[in-house]
Coordinates of C-alpha atoms in Angstrom, one line a residue:
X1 CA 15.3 -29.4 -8.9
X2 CA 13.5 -30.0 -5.8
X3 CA 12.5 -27.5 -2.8
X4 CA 10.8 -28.6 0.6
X5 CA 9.2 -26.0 3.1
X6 CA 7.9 -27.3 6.9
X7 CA 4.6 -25.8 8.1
X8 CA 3.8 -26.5 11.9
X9 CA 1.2 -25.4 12.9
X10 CA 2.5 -24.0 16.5
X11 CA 5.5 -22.4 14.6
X12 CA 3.9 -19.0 14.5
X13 CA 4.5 -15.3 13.5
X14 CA 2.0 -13.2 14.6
X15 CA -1.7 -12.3 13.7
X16 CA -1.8 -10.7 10.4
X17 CA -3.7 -7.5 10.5
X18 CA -6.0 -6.9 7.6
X19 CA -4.8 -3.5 7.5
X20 CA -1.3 -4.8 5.9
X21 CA -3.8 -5.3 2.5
X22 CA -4.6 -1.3 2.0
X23 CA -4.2 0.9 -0.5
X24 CA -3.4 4.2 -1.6
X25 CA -5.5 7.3 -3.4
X26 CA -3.7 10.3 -4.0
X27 CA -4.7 13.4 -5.8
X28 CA -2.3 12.9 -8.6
X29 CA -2.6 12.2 -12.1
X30 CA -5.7 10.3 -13.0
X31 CA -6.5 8.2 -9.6
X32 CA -9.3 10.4 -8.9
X33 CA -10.3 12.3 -12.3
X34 CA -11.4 9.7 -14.5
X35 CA -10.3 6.9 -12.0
X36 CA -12.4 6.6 -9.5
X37 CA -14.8 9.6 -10.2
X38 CA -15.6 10.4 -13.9
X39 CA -19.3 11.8 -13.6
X40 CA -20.3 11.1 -17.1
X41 CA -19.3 7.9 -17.6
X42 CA -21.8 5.0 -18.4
X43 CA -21.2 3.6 -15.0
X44 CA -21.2 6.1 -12.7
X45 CA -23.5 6.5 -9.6
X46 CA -25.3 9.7 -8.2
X47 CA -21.9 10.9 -6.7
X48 CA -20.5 10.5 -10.2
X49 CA -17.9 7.2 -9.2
X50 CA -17.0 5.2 -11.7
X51 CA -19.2 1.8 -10.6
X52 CA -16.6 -0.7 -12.9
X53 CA -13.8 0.7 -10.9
X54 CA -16.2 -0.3 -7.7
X55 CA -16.7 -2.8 -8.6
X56 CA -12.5 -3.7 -9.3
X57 CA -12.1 -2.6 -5.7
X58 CA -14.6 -4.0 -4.1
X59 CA -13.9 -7.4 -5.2
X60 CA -10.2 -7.3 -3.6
X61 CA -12.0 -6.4 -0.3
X62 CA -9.2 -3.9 0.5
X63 CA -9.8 -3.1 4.5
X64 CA -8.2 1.1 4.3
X65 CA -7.5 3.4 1.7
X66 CA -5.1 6.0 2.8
X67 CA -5.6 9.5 1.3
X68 CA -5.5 12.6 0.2
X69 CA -1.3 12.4 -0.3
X70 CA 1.0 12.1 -0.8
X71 CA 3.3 14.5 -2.1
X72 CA 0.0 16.4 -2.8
X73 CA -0.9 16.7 0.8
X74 CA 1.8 18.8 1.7
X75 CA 0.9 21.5 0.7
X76 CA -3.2 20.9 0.2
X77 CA -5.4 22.9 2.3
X78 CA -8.8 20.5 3.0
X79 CA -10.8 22.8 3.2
X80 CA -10.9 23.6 -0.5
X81 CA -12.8 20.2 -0.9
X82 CA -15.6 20.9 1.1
X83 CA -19.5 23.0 0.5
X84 CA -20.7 23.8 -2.9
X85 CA -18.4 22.2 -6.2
X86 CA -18.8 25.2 -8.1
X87 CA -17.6 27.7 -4.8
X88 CA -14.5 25.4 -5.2
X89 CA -11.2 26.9 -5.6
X90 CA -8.4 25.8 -8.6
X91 CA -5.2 25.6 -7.1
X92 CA -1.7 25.0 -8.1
X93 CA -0.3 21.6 -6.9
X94 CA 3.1 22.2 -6.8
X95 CA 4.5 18.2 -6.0
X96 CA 3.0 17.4 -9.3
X97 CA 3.1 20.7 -11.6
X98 CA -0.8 20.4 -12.3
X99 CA -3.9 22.1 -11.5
X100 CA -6.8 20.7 -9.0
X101 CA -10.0 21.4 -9.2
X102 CA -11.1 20.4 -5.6
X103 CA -14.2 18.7 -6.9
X104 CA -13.4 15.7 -5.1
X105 CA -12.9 16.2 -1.2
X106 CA -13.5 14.9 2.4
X107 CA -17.2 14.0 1.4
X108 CA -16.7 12.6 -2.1
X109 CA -13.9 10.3 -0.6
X110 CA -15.6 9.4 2.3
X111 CA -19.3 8.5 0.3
X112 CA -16.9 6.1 -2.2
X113 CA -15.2 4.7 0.6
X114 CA -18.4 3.9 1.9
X115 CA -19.7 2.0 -1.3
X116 CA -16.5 0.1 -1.5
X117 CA -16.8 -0.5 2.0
X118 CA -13.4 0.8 2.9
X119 CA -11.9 2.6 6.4
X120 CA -10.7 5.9 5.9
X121 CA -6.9 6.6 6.4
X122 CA -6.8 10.5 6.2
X123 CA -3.3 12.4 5.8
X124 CA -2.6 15.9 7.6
X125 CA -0.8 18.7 6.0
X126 CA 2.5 19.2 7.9
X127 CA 4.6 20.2 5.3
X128 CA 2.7 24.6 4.4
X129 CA 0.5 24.2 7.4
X130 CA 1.0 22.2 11.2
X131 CA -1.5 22.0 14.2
X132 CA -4.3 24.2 13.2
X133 CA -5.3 22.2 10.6
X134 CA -4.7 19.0 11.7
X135 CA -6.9 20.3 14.7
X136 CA -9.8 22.0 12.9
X137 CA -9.6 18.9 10.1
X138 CA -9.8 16.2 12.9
X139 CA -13.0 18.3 14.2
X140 CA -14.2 18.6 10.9
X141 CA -14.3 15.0 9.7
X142 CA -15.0 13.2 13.8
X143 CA -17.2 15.8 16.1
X144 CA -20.6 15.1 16.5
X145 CA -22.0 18.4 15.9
X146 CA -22.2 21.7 18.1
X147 CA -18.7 23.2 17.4
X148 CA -17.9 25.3 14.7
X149 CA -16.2 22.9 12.0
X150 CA -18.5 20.3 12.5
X151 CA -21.7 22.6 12.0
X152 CA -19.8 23.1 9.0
X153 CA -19.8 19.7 8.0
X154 CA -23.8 19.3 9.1
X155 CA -24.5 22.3 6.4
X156 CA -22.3 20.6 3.9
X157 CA -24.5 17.6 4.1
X158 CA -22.9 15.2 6.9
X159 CA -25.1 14.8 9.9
X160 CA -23.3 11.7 11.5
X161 CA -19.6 12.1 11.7
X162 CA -17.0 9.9 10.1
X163 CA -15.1 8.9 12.9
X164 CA -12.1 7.8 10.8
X165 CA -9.5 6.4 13.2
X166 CA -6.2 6.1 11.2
X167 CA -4.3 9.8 10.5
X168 CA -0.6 10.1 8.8
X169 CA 1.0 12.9 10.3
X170 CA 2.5 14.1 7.1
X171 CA 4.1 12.5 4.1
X172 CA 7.8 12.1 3.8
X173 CA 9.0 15.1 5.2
X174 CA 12.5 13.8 5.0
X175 CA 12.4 14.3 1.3
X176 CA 13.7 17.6 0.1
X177 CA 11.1 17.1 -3.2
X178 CA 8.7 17.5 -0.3
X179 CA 6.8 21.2 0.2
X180 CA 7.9 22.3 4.1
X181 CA 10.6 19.4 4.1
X182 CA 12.4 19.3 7.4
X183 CA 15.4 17.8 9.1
X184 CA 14.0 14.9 11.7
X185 CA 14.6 17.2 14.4
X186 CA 12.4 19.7 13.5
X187 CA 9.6 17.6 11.9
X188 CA 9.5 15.2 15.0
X189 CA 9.3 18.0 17.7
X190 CA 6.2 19.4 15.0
X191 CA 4.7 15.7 14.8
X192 CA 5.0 15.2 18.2
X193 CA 3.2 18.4 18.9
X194 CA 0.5 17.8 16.4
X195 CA -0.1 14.3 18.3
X196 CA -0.6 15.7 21.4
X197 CA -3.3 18.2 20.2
X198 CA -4.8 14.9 18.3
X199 CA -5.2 12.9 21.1
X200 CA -6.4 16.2 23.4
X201 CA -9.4 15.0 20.7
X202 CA -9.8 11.7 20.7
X203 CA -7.2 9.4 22.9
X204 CA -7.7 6.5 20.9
X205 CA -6.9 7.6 17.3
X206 CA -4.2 5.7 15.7
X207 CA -1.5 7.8 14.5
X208 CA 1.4 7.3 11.9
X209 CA 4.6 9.3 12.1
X210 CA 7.2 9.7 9.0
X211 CA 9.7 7.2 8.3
X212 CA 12.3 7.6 6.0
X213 CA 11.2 7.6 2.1
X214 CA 13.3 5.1 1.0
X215 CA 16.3 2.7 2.5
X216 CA 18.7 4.8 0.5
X217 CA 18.1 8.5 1.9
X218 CA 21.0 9.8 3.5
X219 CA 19.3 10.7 6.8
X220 CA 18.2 7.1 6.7
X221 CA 17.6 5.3 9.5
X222 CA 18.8 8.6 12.0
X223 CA 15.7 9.8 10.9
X224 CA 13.8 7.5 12.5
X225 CA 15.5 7.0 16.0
X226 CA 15.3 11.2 16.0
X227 CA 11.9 10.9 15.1
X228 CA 10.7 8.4 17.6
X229 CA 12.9 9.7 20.4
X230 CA 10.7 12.5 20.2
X231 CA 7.2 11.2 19.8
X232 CA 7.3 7.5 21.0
X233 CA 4.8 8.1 23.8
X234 CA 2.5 10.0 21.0
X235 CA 2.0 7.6 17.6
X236 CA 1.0 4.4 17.2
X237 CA 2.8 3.5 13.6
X238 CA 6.3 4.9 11.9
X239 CA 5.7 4.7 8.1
X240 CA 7.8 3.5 5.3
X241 CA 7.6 3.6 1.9
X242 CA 9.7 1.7 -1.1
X243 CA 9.4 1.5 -4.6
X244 CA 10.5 -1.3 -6.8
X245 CA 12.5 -1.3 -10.3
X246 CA 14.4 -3.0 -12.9
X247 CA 15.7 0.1 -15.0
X248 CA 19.0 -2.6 -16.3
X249 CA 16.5 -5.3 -16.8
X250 CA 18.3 -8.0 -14.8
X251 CA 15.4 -10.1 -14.0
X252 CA 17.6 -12.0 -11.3
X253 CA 18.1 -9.2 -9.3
X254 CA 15.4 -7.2 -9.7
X255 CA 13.1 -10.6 -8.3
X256 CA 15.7 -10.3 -5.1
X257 CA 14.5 -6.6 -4.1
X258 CA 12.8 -7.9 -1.1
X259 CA 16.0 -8.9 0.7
X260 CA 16.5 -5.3 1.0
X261 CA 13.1 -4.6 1.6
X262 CA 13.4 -7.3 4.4
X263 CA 16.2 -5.6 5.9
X264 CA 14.6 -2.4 5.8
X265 CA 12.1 -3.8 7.7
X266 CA 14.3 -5.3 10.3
X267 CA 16.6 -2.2 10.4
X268 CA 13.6 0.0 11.5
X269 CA 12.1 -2.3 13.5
X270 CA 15.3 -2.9 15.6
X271 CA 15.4 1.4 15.9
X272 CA 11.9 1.0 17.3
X273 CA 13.4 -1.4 19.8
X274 CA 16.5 1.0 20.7
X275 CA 13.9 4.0 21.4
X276 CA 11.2 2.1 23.2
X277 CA 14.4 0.6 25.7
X278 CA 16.0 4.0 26.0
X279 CA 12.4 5.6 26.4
X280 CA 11.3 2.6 29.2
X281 CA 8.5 2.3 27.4
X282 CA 5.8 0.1 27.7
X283 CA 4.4 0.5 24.3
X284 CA 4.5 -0.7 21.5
X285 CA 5.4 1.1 17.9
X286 CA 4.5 -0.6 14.7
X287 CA 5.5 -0.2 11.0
X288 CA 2.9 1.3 8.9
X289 CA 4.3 0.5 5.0
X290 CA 2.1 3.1 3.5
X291 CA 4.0 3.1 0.0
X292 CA 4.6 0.6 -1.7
X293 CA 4.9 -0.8 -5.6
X294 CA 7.1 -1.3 -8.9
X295 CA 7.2 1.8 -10.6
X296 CA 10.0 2.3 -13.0
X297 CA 8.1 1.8 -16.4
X298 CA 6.6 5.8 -16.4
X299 CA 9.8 7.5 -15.9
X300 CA 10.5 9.0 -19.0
X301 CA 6.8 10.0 -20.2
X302 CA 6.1 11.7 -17.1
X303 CA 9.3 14.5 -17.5
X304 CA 7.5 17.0 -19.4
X305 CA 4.7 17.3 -17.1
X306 CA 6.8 17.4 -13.6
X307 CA 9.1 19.5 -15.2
X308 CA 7.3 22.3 -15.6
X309 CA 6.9 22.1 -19.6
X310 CA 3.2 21.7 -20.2
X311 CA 1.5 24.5 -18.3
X312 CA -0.8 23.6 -14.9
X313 CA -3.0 20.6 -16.9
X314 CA -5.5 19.7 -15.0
X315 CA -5.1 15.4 -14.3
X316 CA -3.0 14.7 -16.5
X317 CA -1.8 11.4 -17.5
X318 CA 0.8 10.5 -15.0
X319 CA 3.1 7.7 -13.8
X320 CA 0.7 5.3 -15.3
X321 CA 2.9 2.5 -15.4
X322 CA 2.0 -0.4 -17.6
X323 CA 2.8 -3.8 -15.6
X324 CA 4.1 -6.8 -17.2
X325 CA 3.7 -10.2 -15.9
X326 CA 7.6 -10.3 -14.4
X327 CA 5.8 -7.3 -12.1
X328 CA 3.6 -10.2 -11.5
X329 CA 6.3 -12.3 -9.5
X330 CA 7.4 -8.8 -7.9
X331 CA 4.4 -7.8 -6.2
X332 CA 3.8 -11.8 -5.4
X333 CA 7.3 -10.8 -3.6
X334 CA 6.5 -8.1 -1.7
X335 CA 3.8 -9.2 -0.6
X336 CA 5.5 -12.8 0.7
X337 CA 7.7 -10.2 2.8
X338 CA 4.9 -8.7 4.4
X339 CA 3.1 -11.6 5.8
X340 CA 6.7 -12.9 6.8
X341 CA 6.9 -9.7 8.9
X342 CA 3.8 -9.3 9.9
X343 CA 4.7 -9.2 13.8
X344 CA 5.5 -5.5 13.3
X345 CA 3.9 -4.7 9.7
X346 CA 0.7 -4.0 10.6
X347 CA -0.4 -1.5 7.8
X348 CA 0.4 -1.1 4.6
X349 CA -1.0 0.1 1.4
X350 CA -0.1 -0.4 -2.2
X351 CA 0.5 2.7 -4.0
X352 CA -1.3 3.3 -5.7
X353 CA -4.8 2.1 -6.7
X354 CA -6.4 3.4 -10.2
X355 CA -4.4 4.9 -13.5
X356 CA -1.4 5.6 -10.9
X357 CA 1.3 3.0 -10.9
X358 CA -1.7 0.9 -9.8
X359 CA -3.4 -2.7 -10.5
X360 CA -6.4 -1.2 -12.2
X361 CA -6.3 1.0 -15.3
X362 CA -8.9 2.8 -17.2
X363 CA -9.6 5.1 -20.3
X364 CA -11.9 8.3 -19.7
X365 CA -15.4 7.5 -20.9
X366 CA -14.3 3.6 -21.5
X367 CA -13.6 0.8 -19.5
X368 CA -11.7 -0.5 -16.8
X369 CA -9.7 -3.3 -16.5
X370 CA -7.3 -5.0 -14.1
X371 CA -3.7 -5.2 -14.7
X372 CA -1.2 -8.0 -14.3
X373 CA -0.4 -6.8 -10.2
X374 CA -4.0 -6.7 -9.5
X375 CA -3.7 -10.7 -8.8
X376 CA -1.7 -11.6 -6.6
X377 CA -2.8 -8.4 -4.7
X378 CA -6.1 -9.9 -5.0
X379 CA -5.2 -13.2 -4.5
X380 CA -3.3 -11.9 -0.9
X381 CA -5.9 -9.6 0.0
X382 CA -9.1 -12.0 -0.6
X383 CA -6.9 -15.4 1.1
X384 CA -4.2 -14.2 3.4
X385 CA -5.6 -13.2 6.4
X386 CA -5.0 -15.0 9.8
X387 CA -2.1 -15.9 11.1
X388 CA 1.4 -16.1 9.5
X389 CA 3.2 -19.0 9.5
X390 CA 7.2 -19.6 10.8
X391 CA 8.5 -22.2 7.6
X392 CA 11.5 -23.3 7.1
X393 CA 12.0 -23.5 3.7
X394 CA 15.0 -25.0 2.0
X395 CA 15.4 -24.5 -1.9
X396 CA 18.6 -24.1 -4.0
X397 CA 19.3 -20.5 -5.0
X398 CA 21.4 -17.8 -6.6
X399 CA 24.1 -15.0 -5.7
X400 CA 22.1 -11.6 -6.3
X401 CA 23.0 -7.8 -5.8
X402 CA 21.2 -8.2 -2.8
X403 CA 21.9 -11.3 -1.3
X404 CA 24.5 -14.1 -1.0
X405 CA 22.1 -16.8 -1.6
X406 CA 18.5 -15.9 -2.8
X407 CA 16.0 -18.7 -3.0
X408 CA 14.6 -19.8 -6.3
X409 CA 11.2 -21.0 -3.9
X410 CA 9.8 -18.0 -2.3
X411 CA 6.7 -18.6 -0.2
X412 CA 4.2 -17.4 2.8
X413 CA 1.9 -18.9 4.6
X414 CA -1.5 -18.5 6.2
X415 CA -3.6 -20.2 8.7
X416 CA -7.0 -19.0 8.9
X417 CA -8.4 -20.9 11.5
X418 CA -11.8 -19.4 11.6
X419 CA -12.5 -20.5 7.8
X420 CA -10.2 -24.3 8.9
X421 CA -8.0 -23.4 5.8
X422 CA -3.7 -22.9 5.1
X423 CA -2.5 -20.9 2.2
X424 CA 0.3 -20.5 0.4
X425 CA 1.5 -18.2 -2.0
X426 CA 4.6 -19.3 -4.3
X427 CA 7.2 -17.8 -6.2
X428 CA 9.4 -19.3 -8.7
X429 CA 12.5 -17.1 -9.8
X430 CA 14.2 -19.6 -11.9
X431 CA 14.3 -18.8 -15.6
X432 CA 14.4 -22.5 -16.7
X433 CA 13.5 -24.7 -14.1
X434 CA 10.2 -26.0 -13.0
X435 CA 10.8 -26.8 -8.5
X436 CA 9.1 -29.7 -7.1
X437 CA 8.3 -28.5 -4.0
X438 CA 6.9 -30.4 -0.9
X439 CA 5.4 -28.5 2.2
X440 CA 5.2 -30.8 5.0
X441 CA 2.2 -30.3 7.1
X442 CA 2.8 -30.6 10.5
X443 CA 0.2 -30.9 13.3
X444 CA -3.0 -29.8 10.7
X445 CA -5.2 -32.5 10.2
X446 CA -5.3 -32.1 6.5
X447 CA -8.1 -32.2 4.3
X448 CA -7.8 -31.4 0.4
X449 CA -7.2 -28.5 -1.8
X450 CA -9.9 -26.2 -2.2
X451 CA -8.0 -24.1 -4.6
X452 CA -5.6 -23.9 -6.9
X453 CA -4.3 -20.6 -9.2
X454 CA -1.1 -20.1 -11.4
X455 CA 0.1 -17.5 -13.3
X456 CA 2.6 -18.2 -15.8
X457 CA 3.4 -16.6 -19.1
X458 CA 6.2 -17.3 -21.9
X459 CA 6.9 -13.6 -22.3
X460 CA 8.1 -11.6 -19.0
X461 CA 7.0 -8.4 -20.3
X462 CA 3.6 -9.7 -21.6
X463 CA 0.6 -6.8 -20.5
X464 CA -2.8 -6.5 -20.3
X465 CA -5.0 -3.7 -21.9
X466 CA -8.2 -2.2 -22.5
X467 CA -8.3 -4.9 -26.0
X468 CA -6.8 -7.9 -24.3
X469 CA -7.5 -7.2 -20.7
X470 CA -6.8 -11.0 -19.7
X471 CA -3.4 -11.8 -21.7
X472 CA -1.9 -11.8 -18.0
X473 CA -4.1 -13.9 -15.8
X474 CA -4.3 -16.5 -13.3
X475 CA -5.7 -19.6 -14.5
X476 CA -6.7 -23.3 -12.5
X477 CA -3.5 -25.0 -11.4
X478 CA -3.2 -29.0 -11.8
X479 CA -1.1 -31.3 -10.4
X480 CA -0.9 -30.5 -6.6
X481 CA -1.6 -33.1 -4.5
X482 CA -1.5 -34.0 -0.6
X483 CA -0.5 -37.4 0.6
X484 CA 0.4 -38.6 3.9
X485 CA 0.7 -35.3 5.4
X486 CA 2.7 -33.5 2.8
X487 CA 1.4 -30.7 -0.1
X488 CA 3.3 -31.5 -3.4
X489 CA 3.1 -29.2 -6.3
X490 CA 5.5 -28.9 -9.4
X491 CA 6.6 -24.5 -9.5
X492 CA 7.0 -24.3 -13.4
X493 CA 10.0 -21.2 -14.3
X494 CA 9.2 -18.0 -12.9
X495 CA 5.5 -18.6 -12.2
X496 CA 3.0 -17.3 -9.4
X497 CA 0.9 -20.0 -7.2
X498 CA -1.7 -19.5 -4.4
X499 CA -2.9 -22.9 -3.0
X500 CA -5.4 -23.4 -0.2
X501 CA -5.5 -26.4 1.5
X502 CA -8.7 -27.2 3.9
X503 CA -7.9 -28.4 7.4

């Protein structure tokens, strides 16, 4: 079975902005209690942060972590997190059915993100709460000093402010889960009002509006041409979120999800481009994918908590999905889709980061280790940045639930002209069949391949834990070769590839 792919090297998408490689920390579960900040654990610094989580971060140099919600941010009042810990309120989260302690906040965050060298990407409350806070929260976290909630910061500890750029106004108040949930009308007339006052601030924050929650909401995709119609001229970004799962376990359709994620992409893009004509608008509205992940596996463990029939526990194990390697091939996927639409995905963040359907996993007072997803989020992150590439790829493929004809060959790819190197990332969905597959490189001046990683295992729903924390893992590839202006490489059955060629 064969598959060839063209690369040119004036056939172009767009720039790919870093941004598209974020993440996502949300008070919920154990992401922050005994994920990121566990103050008596071996590793932890002076602000009591876990340093082999850091470290885990650090290494997929992840460009914006968005935070504090969420679900949770709806009804979270920020200013529980700041002064003195043990002045600190316990409140009731009511998206999650758990209690929080508030010892993390706007200055824990902000110190961590600083040691992973991360941007800030702060959400606002518009579900319990509206203008005001966003106000007095934007004040807090960006004034220099001389008004009254930034001399609150100053006595709190924070001479210089943050200056965080990036603010979510809201979290998927479409969603009638959601505390303060509102129909598009009323929630865009709010967000546009809570923009204005924003940029009364600071003119050039970025600002992300609510999209719809998922593809399959019935107010979807209404909700965003109401939504936009009425704050167009204010935000910078229209979120989206999706998640990803194969509850029937139909590998074959489950590894064709990003056709509809595809055409979610397209479907809102093409709404942005009926508002901005009816608006006679000069700019320009991007998609900020804020949530995104396979999260299926959790389901059932996580009812007795968010129904209501353990108490208020204070973080709690929660949707800590355990991801196998065909999650592997997902998230290898998703992420293909993302640099293939990079003209108008410009953000986006994996949801989410530690102990919560996330790539990296710990156990309280143990260690940490990175689960099957973290790679090819890694490998994406780390290698695909620059500039997408248009190929035309032709590869025999299969009916799905999602598509006529889905490729066996999936692939992106990347030229990073600053660093004189292309990559490409590779999917094989075929069960059986190794794909020799040739990329024809067309006006690079090609050099050789600098790198070569696989991932491949016999069992689909092979895992990695705390005891074998490798039995998913990318390994040196062999065999790839480039002669006379064409990349060959053999795609065993259902395998991940990166390679990077120097030009």
């Amino acid at each position: 079975m064969r598959a060839t792919v063209t690369a040119h090297k004036d056939f172009t998408i767009s720039a790919i902005d870093n941004r598209v490689y974020g993440a996502f920390l949300e008070h919920l579960g154990r992401a922050i209690y005994t994920g990121i900040y566990e103050p008596d654990h071996p590793t932890a610094d002076k602000n009591g942060m876990r340093g082999d989580v850091a470290k885990l971060v650090k290494d997929v140099n992840i460009p914006v972590v968005r935070y504090p919600g969420g679900n949770f941010v709806s009804a979270y009042d920020w200013e529980d997190g700041i002064g003195p810990r043990d002045k600190r309120p316990t409140r009731l989260d009511l998206a999650w059915h758990t209690s929080e302690s508030n010892a993390v906040g706007i200055h824990e965050f902000a110190d961590w993100c600083a040691t992973v060298v991360t941007e800030m990407m702060l959400a606002v409350n518009l579900g319990s709460r509206g203008v005001d806070e966003a106000r007095n929260f934007l004040e807090y976290v960006n004034h220099p000093g001389g008004s009254y909630w930034s001399d609150k910061r100053i006595k709190n500890g924070r001479k210089e402010p943050w200056n965080v750029k990036m603010w979510c106004l809201g979290n998927e108040m479409d969603g009638p889960w959601q505390v303060g949930h509102k129909d598009a009308t009323e929630y865009g007339k709010l967000a546009a009002n809570t923009a204005r006052a924003m940029r009364m601030f600071d003119k050039s924050l970025e600002l992300i509006v609510c999209g719809s929650s998922n593809s399959d909401m019935a107010s979807y995709p209404d909700w965003e041409r109401i939504v936009l119609e009425h704050t167009y001229d204010h935000v910078d970004h229209i979120s989206l979120h999706m998640y990803f799962a194969n509850r029937d376990k139909n590998t074959a359709n489950y590894l064709a999800l990003n056709h509809k994620l595809e055409t979610y992409i397209e479907t809102v893009a093409s709404t942005i481009r009926q508002v901005k004509s009816k608006r006679k608008s000069k700019r320009q509205v991007y998609i900020s994918f804020d949530e995104w992940n396979v999260w299926y596996h959790s389901n059932q463990q996580d009812r007795k908590i968010l129904e209501g029939n353990d108490g208020w526990p204070h973080a709690p194990g929660l949707l800590e999905d355990i991801y196998n390697f065909e999650d592997v091939l997902m998230v290898g996927l998703i992420l293909n889709s993302f640099i293939r639409r990079a003209d108008v995905v410009k953000i986006a963040c994996i949801a989410q980061l530690v102990n919560v359907i996330a790539p990296i996993m710990t156990e309280k007072g143990g260690p940490a280790w990175a689960q099957t997803i973290y790679y090819p989020y890694y490998f994406a992150s780390v290698f695909g940045r620059g500039t997408a590439l248009n190929l035309i790829v032709n590869s025999p493929g299969y009916e799905s639930a999602h598509a006529e004809k889905t490729p066996y060959v999936d692939v992106s790819g990347v030229h990073d002209e600053a660093n004189g190197a292309l990559t490409f990332f590779l999917v094989n969905r075929h069960a059986t069949e190794s794909i020799d597959t040739d990329v024809s490189l067309q006006g690079f001046a090609t050099g050789k391949i600098v790198d070569h990683q696989v991932m491949t295992h016999s069992n689909l729903e092979a895992v990695n834990t705390a005891k074998k924390q490798t039995e998913v893992a990318p390994r040196k590839g062999s065999g790839a070769s480039i002669a006379n202006g064409t990349l060959s490489a053999k795609l065993p059955p259902y395998s991940y590839q990166m390679i990077r060629v120097k030009v």
